[in-house]
């Protein structure tokens, strides 16, 4: 995938805000991998902050909505994975500052 397209996809995903933390899923480090095939299927591999996260279905719906606005993407598949487990070290500097985490 072209770097510009990957940047567009990640930029769209920055509009998906974790409702509990108020920070986008990219800066939280929840998005592990994105891929787009020739048919326009975008596959997002991501995790959640916890296994029992009640906002999981809402976040998945927001991912599909955000990526559906990109003309290159015809369909989105979101795979929630638990390996590697998410931890605060995966957050961007911005997210750590915003949440007061060191």
PDB file of C-alpha atoms in Angstrom:
ATOM      1  CA  UNK A   1       0.000   0.000   0.000  1.00  0.00           C
ATOM      2  CA  UNK A   2       1.254   3.480  -0.836  1.00  0.00           C
ATOM      3  CA  UNK A   3       2.449   5.539   2.103  1.00  0.00           C
ATOM      4  CA  UNK A   4       0.100   8.416   1.188  1.00  0.00           C
ATOM      5  CA  UNK A   5      -2.900   6.075   1.241  1.00  0.00           C
ATOM      6  CA  UNK A   6      -1.826   4.553   4.545  1.00  0.00           C
ATOM      7  CA  UNK A   7      -1.506   8.078   5.951  1.00  0.00           C
ATOM      8  CA  UNK A   8      -5.038   8.850   4.717  1.00  0.00           C
ATOM      9  CA  UNK A   9      -6.384   5.739   6.399  1.00  0.00           C
ATOM     10  CA  UNK A  10      -4.615   6.516   9.684  1.00  0.00           C
ATOM     11  CA  UNK A  11      -5.785  10.132   9.415  1.00  0.00           C
ATOM     12  CA  UNK A  12      -9.386   8.938   9.083  1.00  0.00           C
ATOM     13  CA  UNK A  13      -8.903   6.632  12.074  1.00  0.00           C
ATOM     14  CA  UNK A  14      -7.714   9.599  14.140  1.00  0.00           C
ATOM     15  CA  UNK A  15     -11.353  10.725  14.008  1.00  0.00           C
ATOM     16  CA  UNK A  16     -12.388   7.623  15.967  1.00  0.00           C
ATOM     17  CA  UNK A  17     -12.336   8.644  19.617  1.00  0.00           C
ATOM     18  CA  UNK A  18     -12.268   6.152  22.465  1.00  0.00           C
ATOM     19  CA  UNK A  19     -15.360   7.329  24.396  1.00  0.00           C
ATOM     20  CA  UNK A  20     -13.907   6.399  27.777  1.00  0.00           C
ATOM     21  CA  UNK A  21     -10.525   8.099  27.343  1.00  0.00           C
ATOM     22  CA  UNK A  22     -11.414  10.893  24.910  1.00  0.00           C
ATOM     23  CA  UNK A  23      -8.338  10.208  22.721  1.00  0.00           C
ATOM     24  CA  UNK A  24      -8.322   8.783  19.204  1.00  0.00           C
ATOM     25  CA  UNK A  25      -7.525   5.120  18.646  1.00  0.00           C
ATOM     26  CA  UNK A  26      -4.373   5.845  16.608  1.00  0.00           C
ATOM     27  CA  UNK A  27      -2.698   7.959  19.301  1.00  0.00           C
ATOM     28  CA  UNK A  28      -3.789   5.466  21.942  1.00  0.00           C
ATOM     29  CA  UNK A  29      -1.824   2.827  20.034  1.00  0.00           C
ATOM     30  CA  UNK A  30      -4.852   0.611  19.509  1.00  0.00           C
ATOM     31  CA  UNK A  31      -4.369   0.245  15.732  1.00  0.00           C
ATOM     32  CA  UNK A  32      -1.756  -2.407  15.000  1.00  0.00           C
ATOM     33  CA  UNK A  33      -2.062  -2.824  11.218  1.00  0.00           C
ATOM     34  CA  UNK A  34      -4.066  -1.587   8.233  1.00  0.00           C
ATOM     35  CA  UNK A  35      -4.181  -3.152   4.793  1.00  0.00           C
ATOM     36  CA  UNK A  36      -6.121  -2.415   1.605  1.00  0.00           C
ATOM     37  CA  UNK A  37      -6.499  -5.012  -1.136  1.00  0.00           C
ATOM     38  CA  UNK A  38      -7.114  -4.390  -4.840  1.00  0.00           C
ATOM     39  CA  UNK A  39     -10.873  -4.859  -4.401  1.00  0.00           C
ATOM     40  CA  UNK A  40     -11.116  -1.993  -1.911  1.00  0.00           C
ATOM     41  CA  UNK A  41     -11.371  -4.147   1.217  1.00  0.00           C
ATOM     42  CA  UNK A  42      -9.608  -2.441   4.102  1.00  0.00           C
ATOM     43  CA  UNK A  43      -8.610  -4.718   6.952  1.00  0.00           C
ATOM     44  CA  UNK A  44      -7.858  -3.105  10.298  1.00  0.00           C
ATOM     45  CA  UNK A  45      -6.129  -5.103  13.007  1.00  0.00           C
ATOM     46  CA  UNK A  46      -6.566  -3.422  16.345  1.00  0.00           C
ATOM     47  CA  UNK A  47      -7.078  -4.012  20.019  1.00  0.00           C
ATOM     48  CA  UNK A  48      -9.013  -2.382  22.820  1.00  0.00           C
ATOM     49  CA  UNK A  49      -7.739  -1.050  26.118  1.00  0.00           C
ATOM     50  CA  UNK A  50      -9.258  -4.022  27.945  1.00  0.00           C
ATOM     51  CA  UNK A  51     -10.834  -7.359  27.059  1.00  0.00           C
ATOM     52  CA  UNK A  52     -14.127  -6.395  28.688  1.00  0.00           C
ATOM     53  CA  UNK A  53     -14.298  -2.972  27.023  1.00  0.00           C
ATOM     54  CA  UNK A  54     -18.032  -2.215  26.697  1.00  0.00           C
ATOM     55  CA  UNK A  55     -17.337   0.324  23.944  1.00  0.00           C
ATOM     56  CA  UNK A  56     -15.833  -2.258  21.557  1.00  0.00           C
ATOM     57  CA  UNK A  57     -18.841  -2.540  19.207  1.00  0.00           C
ATOM     58  CA  UNK A  58     -19.263   1.246  19.123  1.00  0.00           C
ATOM     59  CA  UNK A  59     -15.569   1.756  18.266  1.00  0.00           C
ATOM     60  CA  UNK A  60     -15.752  -0.869  15.493  1.00  0.00           C
ATOM     61  CA  UNK A  61     -18.795   0.911  14.003  1.00  0.00           C
ATOM     62  CA  UNK A  62     -16.949   4.244  14.144  1.00  0.00           C
ATOM     63  CA  UNK A  63     -13.930   2.694  12.361  1.00  0.00           C
ATOM     64  CA  UNK A  64     -16.188   1.436   9.549  1.00  0.00           C
ATOM     65  CA  UNK A  65     -17.907   4.808   9.257  1.00  0.00           C
ATOM     66  CA  UNK A  66     -14.646   6.787   9.223  1.00  0.00           C
ATOM     67  CA  UNK A  67     -13.027   4.572   6.586  1.00  0.00           C
ATOM     68  CA  UNK A  68     -16.210   4.425   4.514  1.00  0.00           C
ATOM     69  CA  UNK A  69     -15.669   8.106   3.706  1.00  0.00           C
ATOM     70  CA  UNK A  70     -12.436   7.368   1.815  1.00  0.00           C
ATOM     71  CA  UNK A  71     -13.124   6.787  -1.908  1.00  0.00           C
ATOM     72  CA  UNK A  72     -10.535   3.989  -2.182  1.00  0.00           C
ATOM     73  CA  UNK A  73     -12.305   1.902   0.485  1.00  0.00           C
ATOM     74  CA  UNK A  74     -15.345  -0.115  -0.541  1.00  0.00           C
ATOM     75  CA  UNK A  75     -15.609  -2.289   2.567  1.00  0.00           C
ATOM     76  CA  UNK A  76     -13.971  -2.437   5.994  1.00  0.00           C
ATOM     77  CA  UNK A  77     -13.226  -5.467   8.121  1.00  0.00           C
ATOM     78  CA  UNK A  78     -12.110  -4.912  11.719  1.00  0.00           C
ATOM     79  CA  UNK A  79     -10.239  -7.678  13.514  1.00  0.00           C
ATOM     80  CA  UNK A  80      -9.979  -7.240  17.270  1.00  0.00           C
ATOM     81  CA  UNK A  81      -6.871  -8.990  18.595  1.00  0.00           C
ATOM     82  CA  UNK A  82      -5.476  -9.340  22.097  1.00  0.00           C
ATOM     83  CA  UNK A  83      -1.886 -10.116  21.211  1.00  0.00           C
ATOM     84  CA  UNK A  84       0.190  -8.168  21.880  1.00  0.00           C
ATOM     85  CA  UNK A  85      -1.794  -6.887  24.843  1.00  0.00           C
ATOM     86  CA  UNK A  86      -2.258  -3.128  24.857  1.00  0.00           C
ATOM     87  CA  UNK A  87      -0.407  -1.081  27.455  1.00  0.00           C
ATOM     88  CA  UNK A  88       0.220   2.608  28.074  1.00  0.00           C
ATOM     89  CA  UNK A  89       3.660   2.445  26.450  1.00  0.00           C
ATOM     90  CA  UNK A  90       1.908   2.038  23.078  1.00  0.00           C
ATOM     91  CA  UNK A  91       0.391   5.518  23.321  1.00  0.00           C
ATOM     92  CA  UNK A  92       1.849   8.456  21.424  1.00  0.00           C
ATOM     93  CA  UNK A  93       3.523  11.275  23.296  1.00  0.00           C
ATOM     94  CA  UNK A  94       0.412  13.389  22.587  1.00  0.00           C
ATOM     95  CA  UNK A  95      -1.901  10.813  24.216  1.00  0.00           C
ATOM     96  CA  UNK A  96       0.367  10.440  27.248  1.00  0.00           C
ATOM     97  CA  UNK A  97       0.448  14.208  27.784  1.00  0.00           C
ATOM     98  CA  UNK A  98      -3.328  14.517  27.285  1.00  0.00           C
ATOM     99  CA  UNK A  99      -4.002  11.772  29.815  1.00  0.00           C
ATOM    100  CA  UNK A 100      -1.277  12.783  32.246  1.00  0.00           C
ATOM    101  CA  UNK A 101       0.545   9.475  31.855  1.00  0.00           C
ATOM    102  CA  UNK A 102       4.319   9.292  32.086  1.00  0.00           C
TER     103      UNK A 102
END
